[in-house]
Coordinates of C-alpha atoms and ligand atoms in Angstrom, one line a residue:
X1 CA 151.7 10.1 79.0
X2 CA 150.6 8.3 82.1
X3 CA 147.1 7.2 82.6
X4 CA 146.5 6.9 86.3
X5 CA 143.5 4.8 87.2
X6 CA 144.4 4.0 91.3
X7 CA 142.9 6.7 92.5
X8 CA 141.6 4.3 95.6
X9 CA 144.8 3.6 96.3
X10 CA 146.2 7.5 96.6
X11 CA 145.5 10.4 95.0
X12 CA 147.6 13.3 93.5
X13 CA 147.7 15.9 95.5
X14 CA 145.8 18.9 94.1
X15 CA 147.7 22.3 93.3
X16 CA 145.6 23.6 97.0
X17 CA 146.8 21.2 99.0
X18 CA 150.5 21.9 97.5
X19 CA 150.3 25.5 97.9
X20 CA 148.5 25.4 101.8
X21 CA 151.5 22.9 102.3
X22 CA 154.0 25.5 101.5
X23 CA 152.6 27.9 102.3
X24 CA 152.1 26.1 105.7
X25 CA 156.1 25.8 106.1
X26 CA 156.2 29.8 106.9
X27 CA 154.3 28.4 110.5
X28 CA 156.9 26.1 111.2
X29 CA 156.2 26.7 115.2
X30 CA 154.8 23.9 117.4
X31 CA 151.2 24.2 117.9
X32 CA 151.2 23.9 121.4
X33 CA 153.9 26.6 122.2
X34 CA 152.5 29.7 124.1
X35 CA 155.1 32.7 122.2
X36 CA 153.7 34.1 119.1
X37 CA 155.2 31.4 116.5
X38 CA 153.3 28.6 118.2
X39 CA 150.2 30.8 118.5
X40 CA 150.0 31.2 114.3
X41 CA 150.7 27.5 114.2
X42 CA 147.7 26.9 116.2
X43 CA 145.7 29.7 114.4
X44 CA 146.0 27.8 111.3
X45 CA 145.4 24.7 112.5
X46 CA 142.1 25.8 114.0
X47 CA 140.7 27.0 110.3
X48 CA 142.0 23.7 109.7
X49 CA 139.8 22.5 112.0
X50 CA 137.0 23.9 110.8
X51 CA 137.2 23.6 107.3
X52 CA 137.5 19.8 107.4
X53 CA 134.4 20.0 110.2
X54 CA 132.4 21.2 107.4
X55 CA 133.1 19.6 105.0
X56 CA 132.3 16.6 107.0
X57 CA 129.2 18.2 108.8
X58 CA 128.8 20.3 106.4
X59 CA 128.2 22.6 108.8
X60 CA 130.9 25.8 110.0
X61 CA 130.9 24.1 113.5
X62 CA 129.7 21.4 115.5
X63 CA 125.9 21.6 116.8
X64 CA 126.9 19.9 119.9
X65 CA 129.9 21.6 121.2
X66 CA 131.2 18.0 123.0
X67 CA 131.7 17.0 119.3
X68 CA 135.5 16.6 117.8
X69 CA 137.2 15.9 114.8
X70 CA 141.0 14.8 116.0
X71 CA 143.6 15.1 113.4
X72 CA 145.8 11.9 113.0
X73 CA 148.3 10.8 110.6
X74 CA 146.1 8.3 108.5
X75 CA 142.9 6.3 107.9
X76 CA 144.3 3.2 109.3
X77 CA 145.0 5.2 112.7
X78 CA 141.9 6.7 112.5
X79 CA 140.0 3.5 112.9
X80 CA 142.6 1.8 115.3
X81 CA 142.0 4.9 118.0
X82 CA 137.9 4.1 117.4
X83 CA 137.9 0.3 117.6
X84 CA 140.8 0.1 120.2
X85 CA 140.1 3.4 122.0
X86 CA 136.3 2.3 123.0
X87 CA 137.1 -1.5 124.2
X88 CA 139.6 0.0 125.9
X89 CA 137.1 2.4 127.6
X90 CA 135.5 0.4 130.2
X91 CA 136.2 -2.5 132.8
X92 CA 134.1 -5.2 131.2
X93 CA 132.5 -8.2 133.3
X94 CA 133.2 -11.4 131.4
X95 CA 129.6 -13.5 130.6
X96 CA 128.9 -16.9 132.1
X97 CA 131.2 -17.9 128.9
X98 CA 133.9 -15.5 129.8
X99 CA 133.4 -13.7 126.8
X100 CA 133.4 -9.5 127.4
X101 CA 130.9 -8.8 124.9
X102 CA 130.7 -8.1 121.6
X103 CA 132.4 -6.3 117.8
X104 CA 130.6 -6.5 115.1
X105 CA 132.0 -5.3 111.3
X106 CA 131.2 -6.2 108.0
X107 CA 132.6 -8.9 105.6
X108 CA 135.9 -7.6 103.6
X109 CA 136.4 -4.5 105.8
X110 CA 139.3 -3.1 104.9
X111 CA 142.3 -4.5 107.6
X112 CA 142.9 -1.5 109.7
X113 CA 139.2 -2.8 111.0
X114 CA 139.6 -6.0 110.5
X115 CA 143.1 -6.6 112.0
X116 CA 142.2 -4.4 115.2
X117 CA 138.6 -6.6 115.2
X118 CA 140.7 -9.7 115.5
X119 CA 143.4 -8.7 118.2
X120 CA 140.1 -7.6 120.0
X121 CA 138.9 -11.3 119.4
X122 CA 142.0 -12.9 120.8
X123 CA 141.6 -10.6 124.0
X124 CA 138.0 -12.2 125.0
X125 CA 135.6 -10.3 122.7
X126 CA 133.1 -12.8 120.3
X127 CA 133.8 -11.1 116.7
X128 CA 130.8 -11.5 114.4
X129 CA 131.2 -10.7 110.8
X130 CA 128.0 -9.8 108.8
X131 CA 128.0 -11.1 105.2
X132 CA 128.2 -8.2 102.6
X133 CA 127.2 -10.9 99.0
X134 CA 126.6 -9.1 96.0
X135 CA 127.4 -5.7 98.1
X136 CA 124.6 -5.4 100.5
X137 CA 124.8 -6.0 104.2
X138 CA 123.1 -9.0 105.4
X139 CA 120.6 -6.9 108.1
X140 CA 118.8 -10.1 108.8
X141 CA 121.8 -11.8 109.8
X142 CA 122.2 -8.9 111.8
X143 CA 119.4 -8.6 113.3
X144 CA 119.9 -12.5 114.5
X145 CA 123.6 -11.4 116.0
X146 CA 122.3 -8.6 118.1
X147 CA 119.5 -10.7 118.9
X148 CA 121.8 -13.4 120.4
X149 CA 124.2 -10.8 122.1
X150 CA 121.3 -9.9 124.2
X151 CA 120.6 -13.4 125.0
X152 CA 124.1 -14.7 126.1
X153 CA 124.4 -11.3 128.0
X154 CA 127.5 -10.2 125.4
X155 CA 126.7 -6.6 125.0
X156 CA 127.7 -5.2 121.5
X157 CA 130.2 -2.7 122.4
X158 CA 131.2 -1.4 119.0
X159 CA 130.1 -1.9 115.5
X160 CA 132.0 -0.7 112.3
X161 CA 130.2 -0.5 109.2
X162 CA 132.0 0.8 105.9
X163 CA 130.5 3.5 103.6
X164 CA 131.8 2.2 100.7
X165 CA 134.4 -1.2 99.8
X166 CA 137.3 0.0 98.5
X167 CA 137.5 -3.4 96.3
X168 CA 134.2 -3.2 95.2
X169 CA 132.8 0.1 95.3
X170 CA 129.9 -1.5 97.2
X171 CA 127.8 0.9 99.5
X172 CA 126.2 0.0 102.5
X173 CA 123.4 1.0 104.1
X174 CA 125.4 2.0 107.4
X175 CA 122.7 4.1 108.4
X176 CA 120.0 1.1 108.7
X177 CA 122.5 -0.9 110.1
X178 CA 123.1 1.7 112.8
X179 CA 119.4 1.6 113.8
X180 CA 119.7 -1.4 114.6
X181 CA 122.8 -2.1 116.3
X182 CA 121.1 1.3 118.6
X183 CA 117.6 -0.9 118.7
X184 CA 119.6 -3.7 121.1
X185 CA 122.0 -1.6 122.4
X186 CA 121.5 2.1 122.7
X187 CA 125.8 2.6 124.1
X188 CA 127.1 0.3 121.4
X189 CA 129.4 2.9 119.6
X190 CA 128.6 2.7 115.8
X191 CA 131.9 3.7 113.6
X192 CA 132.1 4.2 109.5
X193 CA 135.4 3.9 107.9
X194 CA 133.9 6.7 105.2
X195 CA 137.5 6.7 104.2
X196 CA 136.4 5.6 99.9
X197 CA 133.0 7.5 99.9
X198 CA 134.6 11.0 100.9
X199 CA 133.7 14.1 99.1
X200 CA 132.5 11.1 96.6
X201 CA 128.8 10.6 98.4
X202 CA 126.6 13.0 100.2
X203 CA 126.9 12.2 104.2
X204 CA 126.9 13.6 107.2
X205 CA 127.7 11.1 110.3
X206 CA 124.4 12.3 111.7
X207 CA 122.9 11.0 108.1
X208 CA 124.8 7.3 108.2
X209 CA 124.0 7.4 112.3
X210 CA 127.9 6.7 112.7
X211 CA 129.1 7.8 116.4
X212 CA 133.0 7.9 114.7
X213 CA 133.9 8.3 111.9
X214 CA 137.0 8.0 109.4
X215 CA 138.4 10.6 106.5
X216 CA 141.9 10.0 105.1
X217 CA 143.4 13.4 102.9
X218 CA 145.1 11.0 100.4
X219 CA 142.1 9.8 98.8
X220 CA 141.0 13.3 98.6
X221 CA 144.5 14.9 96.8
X222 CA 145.7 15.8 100.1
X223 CA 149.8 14.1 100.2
X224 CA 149.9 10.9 102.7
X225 CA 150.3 11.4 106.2
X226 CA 146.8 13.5 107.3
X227 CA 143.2 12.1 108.5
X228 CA 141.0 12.9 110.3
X229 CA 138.2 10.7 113.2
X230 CA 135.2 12.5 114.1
X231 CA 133.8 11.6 117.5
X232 CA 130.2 12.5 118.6
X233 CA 130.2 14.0 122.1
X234 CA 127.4 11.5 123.2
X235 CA 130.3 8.8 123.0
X236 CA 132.6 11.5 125.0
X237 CA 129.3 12.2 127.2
X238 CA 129.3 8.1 127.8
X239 CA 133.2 8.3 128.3
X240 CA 133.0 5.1 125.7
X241 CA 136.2 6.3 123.9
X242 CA 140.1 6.4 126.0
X243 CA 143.2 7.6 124.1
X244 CA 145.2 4.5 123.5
X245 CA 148.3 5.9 122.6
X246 CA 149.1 8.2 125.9
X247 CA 151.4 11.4 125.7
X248 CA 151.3 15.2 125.5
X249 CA 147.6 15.2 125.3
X250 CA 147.3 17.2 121.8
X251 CA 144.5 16.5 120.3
X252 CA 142.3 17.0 123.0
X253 CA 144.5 13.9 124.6
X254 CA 142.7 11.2 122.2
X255 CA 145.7 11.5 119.8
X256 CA 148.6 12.4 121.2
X257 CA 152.0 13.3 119.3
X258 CA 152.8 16.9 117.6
X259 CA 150.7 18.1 114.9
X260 CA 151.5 17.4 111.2
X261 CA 150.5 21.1 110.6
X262 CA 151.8 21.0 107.0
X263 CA 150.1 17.6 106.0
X264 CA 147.0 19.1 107.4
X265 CA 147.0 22.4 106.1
X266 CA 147.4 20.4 102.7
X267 CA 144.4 18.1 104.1
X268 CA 142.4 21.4 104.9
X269 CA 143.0 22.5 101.5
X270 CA 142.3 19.5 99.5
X271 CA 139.3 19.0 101.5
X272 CA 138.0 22.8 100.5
X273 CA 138.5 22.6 97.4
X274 CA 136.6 19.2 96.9
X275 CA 133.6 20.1 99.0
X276 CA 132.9 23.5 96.9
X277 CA 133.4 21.3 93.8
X278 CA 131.7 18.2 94.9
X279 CA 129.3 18.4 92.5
X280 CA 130.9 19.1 89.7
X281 CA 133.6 16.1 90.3
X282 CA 131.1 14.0 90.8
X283 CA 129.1 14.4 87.1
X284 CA 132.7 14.5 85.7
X285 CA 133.3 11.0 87.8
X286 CA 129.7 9.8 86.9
X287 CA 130.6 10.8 82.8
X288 CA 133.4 8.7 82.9
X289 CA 132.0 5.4 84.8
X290 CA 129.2 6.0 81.7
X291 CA 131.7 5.9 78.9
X292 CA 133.8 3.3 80.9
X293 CA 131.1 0.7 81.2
X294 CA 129.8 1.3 77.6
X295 CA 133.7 0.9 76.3
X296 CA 134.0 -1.8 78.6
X297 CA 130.8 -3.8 76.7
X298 CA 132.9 -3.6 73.7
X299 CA 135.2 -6.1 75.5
X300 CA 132.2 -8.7 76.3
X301 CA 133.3 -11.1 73.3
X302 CA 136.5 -12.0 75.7
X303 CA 134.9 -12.6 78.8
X304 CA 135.3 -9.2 80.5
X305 CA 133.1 -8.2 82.8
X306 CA 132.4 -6.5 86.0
X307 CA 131.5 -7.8 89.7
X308 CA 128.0 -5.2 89.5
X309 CA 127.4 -4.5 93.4
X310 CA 123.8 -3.2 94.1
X311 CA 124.6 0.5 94.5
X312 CA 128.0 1.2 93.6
X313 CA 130.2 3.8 93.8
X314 CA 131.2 5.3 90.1
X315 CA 134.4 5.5 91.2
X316 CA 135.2 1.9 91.4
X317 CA 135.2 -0.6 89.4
X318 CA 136.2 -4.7 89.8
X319 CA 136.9 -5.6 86.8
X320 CA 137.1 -9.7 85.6
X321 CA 139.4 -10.8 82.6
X322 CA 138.7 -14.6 82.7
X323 CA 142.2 -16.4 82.2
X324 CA 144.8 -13.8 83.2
X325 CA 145.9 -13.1 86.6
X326 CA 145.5 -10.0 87.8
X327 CA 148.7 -9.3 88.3
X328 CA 150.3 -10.4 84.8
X329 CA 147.4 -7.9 83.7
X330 CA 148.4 -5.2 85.9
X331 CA 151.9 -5.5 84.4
X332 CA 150.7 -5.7 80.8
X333 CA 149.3 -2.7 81.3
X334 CA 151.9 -0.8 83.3
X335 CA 154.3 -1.4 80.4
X336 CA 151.5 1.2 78.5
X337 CA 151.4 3.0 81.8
X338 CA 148.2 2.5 82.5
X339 CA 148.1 1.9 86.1
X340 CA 145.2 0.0 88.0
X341 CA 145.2 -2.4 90.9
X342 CA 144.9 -6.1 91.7
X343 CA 142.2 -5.1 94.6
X344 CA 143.5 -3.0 97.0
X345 CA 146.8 -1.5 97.5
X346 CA 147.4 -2.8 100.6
X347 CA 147.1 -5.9 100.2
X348 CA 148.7 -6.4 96.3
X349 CA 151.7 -7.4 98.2
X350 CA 150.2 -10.4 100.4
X351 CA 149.7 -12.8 97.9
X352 CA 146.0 -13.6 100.1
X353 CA 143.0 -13.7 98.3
X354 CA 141.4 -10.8 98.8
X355 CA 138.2 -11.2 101.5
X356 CA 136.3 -8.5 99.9
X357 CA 135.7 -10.2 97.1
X358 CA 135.3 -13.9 98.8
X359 CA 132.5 -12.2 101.0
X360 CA 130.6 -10.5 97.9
X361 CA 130.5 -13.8 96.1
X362 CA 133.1 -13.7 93.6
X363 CA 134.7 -17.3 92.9
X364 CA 138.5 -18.3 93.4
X365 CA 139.2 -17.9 90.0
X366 CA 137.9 -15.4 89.2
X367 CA 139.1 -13.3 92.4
X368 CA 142.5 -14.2 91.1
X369 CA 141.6 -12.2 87.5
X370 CA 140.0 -8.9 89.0
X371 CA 141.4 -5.8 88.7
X372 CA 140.6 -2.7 90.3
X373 CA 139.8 0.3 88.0
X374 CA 139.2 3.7 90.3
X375 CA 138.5 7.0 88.8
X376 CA 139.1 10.4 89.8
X377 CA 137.4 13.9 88.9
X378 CA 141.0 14.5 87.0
X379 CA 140.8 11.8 84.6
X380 CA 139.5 11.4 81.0
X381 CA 138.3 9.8 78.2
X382 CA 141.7 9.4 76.7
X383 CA 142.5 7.3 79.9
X384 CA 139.7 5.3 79.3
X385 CA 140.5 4.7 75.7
X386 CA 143.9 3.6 76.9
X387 CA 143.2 1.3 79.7
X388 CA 140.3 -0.3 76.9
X389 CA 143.3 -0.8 74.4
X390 CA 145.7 -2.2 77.2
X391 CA 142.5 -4.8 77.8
X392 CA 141.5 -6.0 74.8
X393 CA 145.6 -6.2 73.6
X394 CA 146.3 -7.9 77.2
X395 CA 143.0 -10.4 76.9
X396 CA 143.8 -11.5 73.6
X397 CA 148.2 -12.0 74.1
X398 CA 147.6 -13.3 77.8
X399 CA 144.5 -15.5 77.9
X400 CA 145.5 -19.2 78.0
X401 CA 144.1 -20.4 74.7
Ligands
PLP1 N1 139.7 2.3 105.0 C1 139.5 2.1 103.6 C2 138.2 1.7 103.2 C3 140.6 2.3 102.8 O1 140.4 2.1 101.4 C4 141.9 2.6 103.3 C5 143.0 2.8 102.4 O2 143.0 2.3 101.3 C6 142.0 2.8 104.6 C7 140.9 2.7 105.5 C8 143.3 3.2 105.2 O3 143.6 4.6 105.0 P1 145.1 5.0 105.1 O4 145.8 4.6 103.9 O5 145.0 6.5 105.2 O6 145.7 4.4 106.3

């Protein structure tokens, strides 16, 4: 019996999503053609539409009717059409230092922000990072950035602030830090990669005062290959946001490229079905983090312990067995299948310490003996018990003595 503990890395898609994907293959027509196959293709993906709108806005449809929620084919996309799409936007006049203004994100953003951030850099923007220790954004340190934006006349032009670390489970206050991006500079476009905290927290992206904002379906037991970025019309209002990837204009032109109608009808699904059930997931999710951090005291004698961010998502947990790599644990445990990361998935393969966990404080050492534990509504105790017994077996064989 497997014991799947990744679910920050993907999740498995939920018998919904499976059946609206199949049941999506009878509307195999293009979207966008005009004879009645394409026209039930696009019927469907309009209730697509609006079923992920709510269950982002929780509302059936948008207040403002210049709001949009484009359909893309992953989180990492999601924030590259943001970040990219907005400097992209506007002719910008360089500063007495030639810089054209200014990005701001936070420490250990995951690297479809913080790759984009940095190309961003290289092209004349000043990047400034704002320390996330112990899991709480540094809004002093903030405050001080915006405040010297202003002064060397290097206007903020897009800030990105992540609901929750997908490393740590930390969450940030992105709605205070929003206020004040929008205190100095009221056209800065505020984005939250909310791709770990949905249908796991309560938001809205009036709520976390995000501009655009990011949802991925294969967090949510959707299959890969759906998302979703919500754009407020103020920034279409302000024309801040351009497609930057030009084509057949779907999408309402911002994403261009033919609709992945059965990935999304699986998204739509998914997304449904956790919303109506949000609650209920999350007291099963909130059980389990209980009975995993009591089960995990038992393990206190060998060092184990947990990198505790302020407010943390149950969901996650970082996980420290001093002595053992992360990755000679992760394979201890595979052999019981048990599976859990070393951080996040995308980076297991790089080898580079991960910067989420440099930026909440954790040392070198013990960076390079965390593993990631992340829970799901479909787990149980028995995967608890097993991951517990794959620890305490894998601390006491695999510790250097
Ligand atoms: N943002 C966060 C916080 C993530 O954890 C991930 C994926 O792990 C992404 C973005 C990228 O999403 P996707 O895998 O859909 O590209």
């Amino acid at each position: 019996m497997i014991h799947y503990l990744d679910n920050s890395a993907t999740t498995q898609p939920c018998d919904a999503a499976v059946r609206a994907l199949s049941d999506a293959l009878e509307r195999w027509g293009n979207p966008s053609s005009v004879h009645h196959l394409g026209q039930t293709a696009d019927a469907l993906l309009k209730s697509c539409r609006s079923t992920v709108v709510k269950s982002i806005t929780r509302l059936s449809r948008f207040q403002n009717p210049m709001d949009k929620l484009l359909f893309t084919s992953c989180g990492t996309e999601s924030n590259n059409i943001a970040m990219l799409g907005c400097a992209a936007s506007k002719k910008r006049t360089p500063n007495a230092d030639g810089i054209l203004g200014t990005v701001i994100i936070s420490e250990g953003e995951h690297p479809s922000i913080d790759n984009p951030a940095k190309r961003l850099a290289d092209q004349g923007y000043a990047l400034v990072r704002v320390p996330t220790k112990g899991g709480v954004l540094d809004l002093g340190f903030l405050k001080t950035a915006l405040e010297n934006a202003k002064a060397n006349a290097a206007p903020v032009i897009f800030a990105a602030f992540m609901l929750v670390n997908n490393e740590t489970g930390a969450i940030y206050d992105v709605k205070a830090a929003s206020s004040l991006v929008k205190r100095y500079f009221p056209d800065a476009v505020v984005h939250c990669d909310a791709v770990q905290g949905y249908m796991k927290l309560r938001f809205t992206p009036a709520t976390l005062g995000a501009d655009t904002l990011s949802v991925s379906a294969h967090k949510i037991h959707a299959p890969r290959g759906a998302a979703a970025l919500y754009i407020s019309g103020e920034v279409i209002k302000r024309k801040n946001i351009v497609p930057v990837m030009p084509g057949g204009g779907q999408e309402d032109g911002f994403r261009s490229g033919t609709e992945n109608l059965l990935g999304i009808a699986a998204f739509a699904a998914a997304a449904d079905y956790g919303y109506t059930n949000a609650e209920t997931h999350r007291k099963t999710v909130a059980d389990l983090r209980a009975y995993l951090n009591e089960r995990l005291a038992e393990l206190a004698e060998s060092g184990v312990a947990q990198n505790k961010p302020e407010k943390q998502l149950d969901n996650i947990a970082s996980i420290v067995i001093p002595g053992v790599r992360s990755e000679t644990m992760l394979n201890h445990l595979s052999a019981r299948e048990v599976y859990v990361s070393a951080g996040s998935a995308c980076s297991a393969h790089s080898k580079k310490k991960s910067d989420a966990l440099t930026a909440f404080g954790v040392e070198d050492d013990r960076i390079d003996s965390t593993i990631r534990v992340s829970l799901s509504y479909t787990n149980t105790k028995d995967d608890i018990d097993a991951l517990i017994e794959g620890l305490r077996t894998g601390s006491a064989d695999l510790q250097k003595k």
